[in-house]
Amino acid sequence: MQVLNKGTPVNYKESCIIRIQPVDGDNISSLRDALRCIPDDQSCTLILEHGDYHFYSDHATELFCFVSNNSEGLKRIAVPLIGIHDLTIDGQGSRLIFHGRVCPFLIRNCTGITLKNFSVDYVRPFVSQGTIQAVDTEAVTVRMDTENPYYFDGGRIWFSGDCYHQQGCQNGKLFKRDSFLHCLEFDTHKRETAYGVQDHYKMPASGVSEIEEGLIRLATSYPTPLPQIDNTLVISHDHRDCFGVCIDESSEVTIEGVDIYHTGAMAFIAQRSDTISLLSCTVAPHPNNGRMVSSFADASHFVNCRGLIRIIGCRFENMLDDPVNVHGIYSPVCRIIDKHTIEVMNGHHEQAGIPVADRGAEIRFVDQNSLLPIAHGMVKRVESINRFTWRVEFVNALPSVIRTGDCIESLQWVPDVEIRDCVFGKNRARGPLISTAGSVKIEGNHFHHAGSAIKISGDCNDWFESGAVKDVLIRNNIFDNCGYGKWGTGIIAIDPEIRPSHLGHNAYHQNISLIENEFRTFHQELIFARSVDGLIIQGNRIEKTRDYPEKETTFEGLKTEACLHVQSDLPSC
């Protein structure tokens, strides 16, 4: 097999194996040339010979992307895989280094794609950080890291750096830059969110001043507890614009041995896709650069997917949101047009452009207050009015019980989930969020989170994330000192957002088992469960620790609300 000389683009193909080597400067053109060589009628392997591959936004492909739970918009894509089938990209341990506002991978309308054996990082991260030097009730003083440059213009601070203001956002370099900053304190030595902290949102960028070069003062009334001197303050000044890998309308996608050290949105986001595997992947800061944050949002997120989602042997740490989220979408009814037709909307602004249903799909109507099903229907036709509004026509007449404000949920997107042998933690917020009626197995994992380790919810009034679970097994996991922050009630939080006045005799979730897990904990808020029919809690071990200060608790052991058929060997209240 021939190996190309350094600096040569793509000009060799044998048995559908294509090899490239890194070039000096931008590698986007040479990789694009390689993709053009892929045949339509047979499987192919694209091998990146080991090395450093740099990618800039200047010549990246520009596409408008609706990405659920991320920011919609015109994006620059380094590696767009569109309508490709049976392709493996093997990085051979290479480093993919990104400069500026460019998204690494988009997989759209593809089948049989494998990405493996490479890492992803950015020269300039999408957050800034510095060491806390002084704190009082009116301000925080921070010594900024040198890799996070900034300047002042128009009476406020702006953050800059390697290609940070290049193309990739609309209407010039300052488009969509908030006039507010969001701050979060990290424990410098533990490299995790600091004990007891909460988000400090919407701090005016105009309230920042410079004391001397590299030393800034943030005038703000910081929420208690006040930040600690020598801890690290992370400042978010961007949107969820630059995902790592987006899987859209695709099937049979495997990502193996891929290390993502930083992204400007979610590291892995999949929507309307079938059968996805994340195997031995890492989302965590590079161990040698001192950064506190890996992905700007979730490590992995799956919206309206089906088939089997496998997350095996992965390590997801230091994200600004959760390691895993699997859910569907509740779409509120905003108008009843006639006896067969309704108008519905995407309930959350980050669901823009995501279809609410498909022709021939079975739909469940859900009461917005109780979250319980009230009717079913079969879709005859779907018409997009705009990116938030959809006209849905049904085969049969609408049930008379349907009201505006109720939601629809498509039942064609119900994945099974297997999460096994993973390490999750040190991130803002929680562990995995699970909302699917498929079979869910969470086994042999290690959790260490500021909030709840596992959250099973569902809501029709905020993020509009469906749906009710039917078969969840949580077994042989270690829950290691979870709950040292403000995100969640209980190490395990089963908390569908049902208004108290609508908690009734019928439960929202069903058949959840927590068996033979180990809880290493400095507090006793173990499991909170609301509206579950069939809850089994047996054989779990509890070890009291002193690794964090004791905190005020609202319950001990197990607390239930409106649950049926509970079998538990924990103390309950």
XYZ file of C-alpha atoms in Angstrom, residues 15-565:
551
model
C -9.246 -1.511 -3.177
C -11.097 1.551 -1.976
C -8.505 2.498 0.603
C -7.535 6.154 0.413
C -4.557 7.496 2.348
C -3.666 11.100 3.021
C -0.960 12.812 5.017
C -1.124 16.193 6.745
C -0.121 19.269 4.782
C 1.315 22.490 6.136
C -1.418 24.984 6.958
C -5.077 24.254 6.261
C -5.980 20.592 5.559
C -9.589 21.204 4.537
C -8.933 21.196 0.778
C -6.916 17.967 0.809
C -9.534 16.201 2.907
C -12.288 17.486 0.632
C -10.378 16.091 -2.363
C -10.210 12.738 -0.589
C -13.959 12.686 -0.051
C -14.508 13.322 -3.771
C -12.618 10.086 -4.518
C -15.047 7.932 -2.552
C -16.971 5.620 -4.916
C -20.738 5.375 -4.740
C -20.949 1.616 -5.177
C -18.603 0.115 -2.576
C -17.382 0.574 0.964
C -14.293 2.678 1.510
C -11.703 3.452 4.191
C -10.081 6.876 4.372
C -6.859 6.673 6.384
C -5.312 9.789 7.869
C -1.643 8.971 8.284
C -0.564 9.766 11.826
C 0.148 13.453 12.354
C -1.312 16.871 13.139
C -4.074 18.094 10.816
C -4.984 21.774 11.132
C -8.362 23.073 9.961
C -9.403 26.709 9.503
C -12.833 28.157 8.859
C -11.787 30.195 5.780
C -12.395 27.469 3.190
C -14.739 25.193 5.132
C -18.068 24.207 3.594
C -20.880 26.531 4.630
C -24.276 25.014 5.428
C -27.330 26.151 7.330
C -27.945 23.676 10.145
C -30.918 23.128 12.417
C -29.380 21.255 15.350
C -31.686 20.368 18.221
C -30.675 21.657 21.654
C -27.921 23.682 19.987
C -27.896 26.995 18.146
C -29.330 27.000 14.639
C -27.494 28.937 11.967
C -25.114 29.134 9.051
C -22.115 27.031 10.010
C -18.707 26.265 8.571
C -18.107 22.491 8.416
C -14.603 21.034 8.123
C -15.673 17.497 7.139
C -19.192 17.380 5.650
C -20.308 13.801 5.006
C -23.506 14.174 2.971
C -25.274 11.191 1.414
C -22.268 8.881 1.857
C -22.586 5.170 2.617
C -20.205 2.579 4.076
C -17.275 4.864 4.854
C -14.672 4.511 7.607
C -12.391 7.415 8.511
C -9.435 6.070 10.501
C -7.265 8.764 12.052
C -4.451 6.408 13.115
C -4.056 8.411 16.332
C -3.868 11.789 14.560
C -4.643 15.127 16.171
C -7.283 17.246 14.430
C -6.699 20.851 15.490
C -9.311 23.490 14.719
C -8.852 27.227 14.371
C -11.813 29.557 14.719
C -15.514 29.036 14.318
C -15.610 25.745 12.432
C -17.515 22.525 13.211
C -15.458 19.330 12.768
C -17.952 16.750 11.373
C -21.469 16.750 9.936
C -22.936 13.330 9.035
C -26.179 13.914 7.114
C -28.289 11.388 5.173
C -25.602 8.733 5.540
C -25.533 5.009 6.313
C -22.719 2.898 7.704
C -20.287 5.626 8.788
C -17.415 4.894 11.203
C -15.103 7.532 12.682
C -12.203 6.233 14.749
C -8.779 6.805 16.243
C -8.246 10.565 16.364
C -8.588 13.535 18.693
C -10.289 16.918 18.286
C -9.174 20.156 19.910
C -9.325 23.919 19.374
C -6.452 26.369 19.658
C -8.780 28.976 21.172
C -11.566 27.548 23.360
C -15.104 28.940 23.258
C -14.918 29.860 26.947
C -12.326 31.865 28.863
C -10.935 31.198 32.298
C -8.699 32.709 34.925
C -7.601 32.422 38.541
C -9.663 34.232 41.172
C -7.506 36.830 42.941
C -9.991 38.724 45.110
C -13.683 38.517 46.011
C -16.183 40.696 47.825
C -19.939 41.223 47.683
C -19.599 43.668 44.783
C -16.925 42.204 42.499
C -14.643 39.323 41.552
C -11.077 39.963 40.374
C -9.583 37.419 37.980
C -6.116 36.890 36.475
C -6.931 35.675 32.958
C -5.076 32.788 31.340
C -2.830 33.965 28.522
C -4.574 31.734 25.935
C -7.786 33.735 26.491
C -7.067 37.220 25.076
C -9.596 40.024 25.283
C -9.999 43.706 24.497
C -12.372 46.544 25.343
C -14.560 48.322 22.811
C -17.844 50.184 23.076
C -17.789 50.196 26.852
C -17.565 46.438 27.299
C -15.181 43.482 27.188
C -14.819 41.348 24.049
C -12.976 38.042 23.904
C -10.651 37.321 20.999
C -7.871 34.929 20.034
C -6.823 32.490 17.330
C -9.296 33.032 14.447
C -12.073 33.498 17.017
C -13.673 36.323 15.029
C -13.261 34.794 11.591
C -16.117 33.657 9.393
C -18.576 31.139 10.707
C -21.097 33.523 12.176
C -23.367 35.824 10.249
C -22.959 39.549 9.633
C -19.421 39.994 10.850
C -17.291 39.298 13.831
C -19.548 40.586 16.601
C -22.775 38.935 15.477
C -24.556 36.935 18.202
C -22.070 37.854 20.905
C -24.078 38.357 24.057
C -24.042 41.557 26.029
C -24.060 39.230 29.039
C -21.485 36.794 30.373
C -22.141 33.571 32.274
C -19.763 32.557 35.055
C -19.103 29.281 36.853
C -16.519 28.545 39.528
C -14.315 25.443 39.355
C -12.167 23.917 42.076
C -8.671 24.360 40.640
C -7.153 21.368 42.413
C -10.019 18.892 42.002
C -10.670 20.122 38.436
C -14.441 20.042 38.908
C -17.204 22.530 39.645
C -16.636 23.973 43.105
C -18.602 22.695 46.086
C -22.062 24.207 46.447
C -21.812 26.567 43.468
C -24.577 27.508 41.107
C -24.749 29.214 37.727
C -24.194 32.957 37.648
C -26.038 33.993 34.512
C -26.325 37.319 32.717
C -23.484 39.275 34.201
C -23.251 42.455 32.052
C -20.159 42.525 29.848
C -20.193 46.281 30.385
C -19.500 45.646 34.073
C -15.972 44.362 33.405
C -12.947 46.633 33.758
C -9.197 46.121 33.499
C -7.000 46.765 36.532
C -3.808 45.970 34.640
C -2.929 43.818 31.662
C -4.409 40.368 32.221
C -6.162 41.327 35.468
C -9.881 42.118 35.191
C -12.579 43.097 37.663
C -16.112 41.770 37.198
C -18.541 44.089 38.960
C -21.345 41.787 40.042
C -23.297 40.690 43.064
C -22.176 37.070 43.004
C -24.589 34.469 44.435
C -23.593 32.665 47.599
C -21.394 30.899 48.268
C -18.901 33.519 47.118
C -16.062 32.216 44.929
C -12.875 31.118 46.651
C -9.514 32.765 45.994
C -7.222 30.592 43.814
C -10.164 28.739 42.316
C -10.813 29.061 38.583
C -13.587 31.211 37.144
C -14.893 30.013 33.774
C -16.547 32.731 31.687
C -18.943 31.690 28.914
C -19.291 34.306 26.183
C -20.717 32.372 23.265
C -23.644 30.286 22.037
C -23.926 26.588 21.229
C -22.619 27.189 17.718
C -19.781 24.752 16.962
C -20.688 21.110 17.573
C -18.099 18.341 17.411
C -19.948 15.621 15.478
C -23.538 16.108 14.316
C -25.397 13.003 13.097
C -28.523 14.033 11.187
C -31.031 11.762 9.411
C -28.479 8.923 9.329
C -28.202 5.296 10.416
C -25.600 2.751 11.539
C -23.045 5.281 12.769
C -20.129 4.169 14.956
C -17.628 6.473 16.629
C -14.752 4.614 18.250
C -11.618 5.765 20.022
C -12.299 9.453 19.358
C -11.091 11.930 22.001
C -12.771 15.334 21.985
C -10.881 17.784 24.167
C -13.037 20.805 23.396
C -16.019 21.867 21.298
C -18.095 25.032 21.049
C -21.387 23.178 21.543
C -22.248 19.517 22.132
C -19.473 17.050 21.404
C -21.751 14.383 19.868
C -25.295 15.324 18.816
C -27.600 12.943 16.931
C -31.095 13.706 15.680
C -33.649 11.706 13.706
C -31.114 8.905 13.342
C -31.079 5.140 13.784
C -28.568 2.918 15.620
C -25.562 4.810 16.964
C -22.545 3.557 18.913
C -20.020 5.552 20.928
C -17.221 3.146 21.840
C -14.187 4.023 23.983
C -14.619 7.733 23.320
C -13.466 10.573 25.548
C -14.876 14.036 26.090
C -12.560 15.747 28.573
C -10.007 18.569 28.629
C -6.579 17.698 27.312
C -4.559 16.555 30.345
C -1.673 18.920 29.577
C -3.244 22.323 28.903
C -4.920 23.289 32.192
C -8.353 23.932 30.706
C -11.348 23.269 32.936
C -14.000 22.797 30.241
C -14.314 20.143 27.561
C -17.567 20.608 25.636
C -19.516 23.858 25.797
C -22.685 21.795 26.413
C -23.509 18.055 26.643
C -20.937 15.407 25.796
C -23.584 13.401 23.912
C -27.192 14.118 23.051
C -29.749 12.037 21.141
C -33.011 13.627 19.969
C -35.757 11.707 18.166
C -33.565 8.683 17.499
C -34.418 4.987 17.261
C -32.741 1.598 17.070
C -30.039 0.944 19.668
C -27.916 3.692 21.192
C -24.755 2.208 22.715
C -22.325 4.149 24.896
C -19.637 1.691 25.955
C -16.330 2.291 27.734
C -16.454 6.083 27.382
C -15.165 8.852 29.655
C -17.103 12.135 29.655
C -15.892 14.821 32.070
C -15.844 18.599 32.633
C -18.668 19.498 30.277
C -20.817 22.562 30.826
C -23.853 20.276 30.756
C -24.718 16.592 30.972
C -22.731 13.574 29.682
C -25.736 11.913 28.002
C -29.268 13.007 27.158
C -31.717 10.765 25.287
C -35.194 12.116 24.607
C -37.949 12.832 22.138
C -39.834 16.090 21.645
C -43.170 17.272 22.957
C -44.699 19.790 20.542
C -47.521 21.979 21.879
C -50.763 22.402 19.961
C -51.183 26.108 19.249
C -54.289 26.003 17.026
C -57.031 23.542 16.084
C -57.793 24.267 12.427
C -60.523 21.719 11.699
C -61.602 18.258 12.812
C -58.576 16.639 11.129
C -55.916 19.345 11.325
C -53.912 21.147 13.978
C -51.072 23.619 14.059
C -48.231 22.787 16.426
C -44.990 24.494 17.326
C -41.520 23.639 18.504
C -41.797 24.500 22.172
C -38.167 25.462 22.781
C -36.158 27.853 20.626
C -33.348 25.281 20.307
C -35.755 22.869 18.580
C -36.050 25.224 15.603
C -36.421 23.409 12.291
C -36.734 19.915 13.783
C -39.820 18.235 12.231
C -42.525 17.484 14.784
C -43.772 14.377 12.945
C -43.608 12.450 9.671
C -46.246 11.156 7.315
C -47.521 7.775 8.506
C -46.219 8.216 12.052
C -48.279 7.304 15.089
C -48.777 10.302 17.358
C -49.621 10.392 21.034
C -51.491 13.384 22.449
C -50.340 14.325 25.956
C -52.004 16.499 28.586
C -49.682 19.431 29.277
C -50.317 19.360 33.034
C -50.353 15.649 33.910
C -48.092 14.525 31.006
C -50.401 11.522 30.630
C -51.611 10.319 27.218
C -55.122 11.351 26.250
C -55.415 10.105 22.646
C -53.575 8.700 19.622
C -53.622 9.528 15.923
C -52.033 8.642 12.575
C -50.405 11.420 10.556
C -51.615 11.912 6.989
C -49.625 15.013 6.059
C -47.106 17.437 7.624
C -46.427 20.927 6.290
C -43.717 23.261 7.536
C -45.039 26.810 7.972
C -41.768 28.186 9.296
C -38.913 26.896 11.408
C -41.077 26.833 14.549
C -44.595 26.103 13.258
C -46.054 23.012 11.578
C -49.442 22.073 10.153
C -50.309 18.429 10.890
C -53.247 16.625 9.268
C -54.488 13.299 10.661
C -56.103 10.323 8.935
C -59.018 10.211 11.362
C -60.936 12.967 13.096
C -59.294 14.506 16.143
C -60.593 13.375 19.535
C -62.786 15.992 21.170
C -60.567 16.063 24.289
C -57.681 17.800 22.477
C -57.073 21.388 23.600
C -54.526 24.044 22.718
C -51.556 23.709 25.035
C -51.650 19.910 24.947
C -48.662 18.309 23.226
C -48.033 15.726 20.535
C -45.253 13.140 20.663
C -44.100 11.046 17.702
C -43.886 7.346 18.595
C -41.656 6.436 15.647
C -38.564 7.703 17.496
C -38.130 5.388 20.508
C -34.576 4.058 20.964
C -33.200 1.353 23.206
C -30.201 2.507 25.240
C -27.180 0.684 26.646
C -24.689 2.621 28.788
C -21.961 0.374 30.143
C -18.456 0.592 31.659
C -18.270 4.387 31.418
C -16.836 7.118 33.648
C -18.910 10.313 33.901
C -18.343 13.334 36.101
C -16.700 16.614 37.142
C -19.175 18.504 34.975
C -21.704 21.218 35.517
C -25.146 19.765 36.194
C -25.994 16.062 36.199
C -25.247 12.605 34.864
C -27.262 10.919 32.076
C -30.800 12.134 31.343
C -32.990 9.321 30.064
C -36.431 9.795 28.499
C -37.310 6.918 26.169
C -39.885 4.132 26.265
C -37.350 1.670 24.877
C -35.296 -0.820 26.874
C -32.650 1.013 28.939
C -29.692 -0.686 30.621
C -27.206 1.366 32.671
C -24.608 -1.013 34.109
C -21.075 -0.976 35.469
C -20.505 2.780 35.298
C -18.805 5.266 37.626
C -20.654 8.527 38.333
C -19.310 11.640 40.068
C -21.533 14.665 39.460
C -22.308 17.997 41.051
C -26.010 17.227 40.647
C -28.041 14.062 40.261
C -26.163 11.107 38.791
C -29.151 9.918 36.747
C -32.198 12.001 35.894
C -35.383 10.526 34.435
C -37.800 13.334 33.746
C -40.096 14.588 30.958
C -41.776 17.976 30.607
C -44.266 19.878 28.479
C -43.529 23.368 29.735
C -39.785 24.131 29.591
C -37.408 22.102 27.393
C -40.326 20.006 26.032
C -38.312 16.777 26.219
C -40.318 13.537 26.039
C -41.044 10.861 27.087
C -42.115 8.322 29.672
C -39.825 5.352 30.385
C -41.154 1.783 30.419
C -38.164 -0.465 31.162
C -35.054 0.869 32.947
C -32.409 -1.248 34.678
C -29.733 0.568 36.728
C -27.386 -2.090 38.070
C -23.880 -2.516 39.462
C -22.890 1.150 39.176
C -20.811 3.276 41.554
C -22.296 6.629 42.569
C -19.283 8.419 43.986
C -20.010 11.562 46.045
C -22.707 12.933 43.762
C -24.771 15.969 44.676
C -22.039 18.405 45.736
C -23.656 21.156 43.646
C -27.124 22.579 43.062
C -28.453 20.518 40.147
C -31.031 17.935 41.160
C -32.915 16.401 44.067
C -31.434 13.055 45.025
C -28.532 11.103 43.577
C -31.160 9.407 41.427
C -33.841 11.918 40.398
C -36.997 10.539 38.803
C -38.826 13.819 38.526
C -41.221 14.359 35.618
C -42.371 17.959 35.703
C -45.991 17.336 36.638
C -47.880 20.038 38.443
C -48.769 18.850 41.971
C -52.485 19.359 41.412
C -52.332 16.876 38.517
C -50.530 14.025 40.256
C -53.141 11.288 40.158
C -53.696 7.558 40.257
C -52.019 6.906 36.901
C -48.231 7.098 36.839
C -46.115 8.690 34.115
C -43.056 6.375 34.297
C -43.072 2.582 34.616
C -40.739 -0.262 35.599
C -37.541 1.271 36.968
C -35.123 -1.017 38.823
C -32.077 0.018 40.867
C -30.252 -3.138 41.865
C -26.866 -3.847 43.484
C -25.404 -0.370 43.050
C -22.883 1.246 45.389
C -23.582 4.695 46.830
C -20.498 6.417 48.247
C -22.043 9.537 49.669
C -21.562 12.401 52.117
C -25.343 12.942 52.371
C -28.438 10.751 52.488
C -30.605 12.120 49.647
C -30.325 8.939 47.624
C -33.398 8.455 45.439
C -36.299 10.760 44.659
C -39.150 9.260 42.627
C -42.322 10.890 41.343
C -45.139 9.228 39.409
C -43.638 5.761 38.874
C -45.590 2.523 38.603
C -43.228 -0.354 39.372
C -40.147 0.853 41.267
C -37.707 -1.790 42.540
C -34.783 -0.802 44.790
C -32.924 -3.841 46.111
C -29.446 -4.854 47.244
C -27.770 -1.455 46.996
C -24.767 -0.728 49.235
C -24.294 2.597 51.023
C -20.922 3.889 52.224
C -20.812 7.169 54.126
C -17.898 9.443 53.181
C -16.426 12.688 54.469
C -14.980 13.892 51.182
C -17.249 16.965 51.120
C -18.824 19.066 53.870
C -22.186 17.857 55.080
C -25.072 19.673 53.470
C -28.618 20.370 54.517
C -30.892 17.619 53.242
C -34.645 17.449 52.721
C -35.013 13.663 52.992
C -33.063 10.487 53.736
C -32.900 7.321 51.673
C -35.926 7.195 49.388
C -38.626 9.804 48.880
C -41.630 9.040 46.681
C -44.531 11.077 45.342
C -47.561 9.478 43.694
C -45.783 6.157 43.058
C -47.371 2.713 42.762
C -46.036 -0.795 43.416
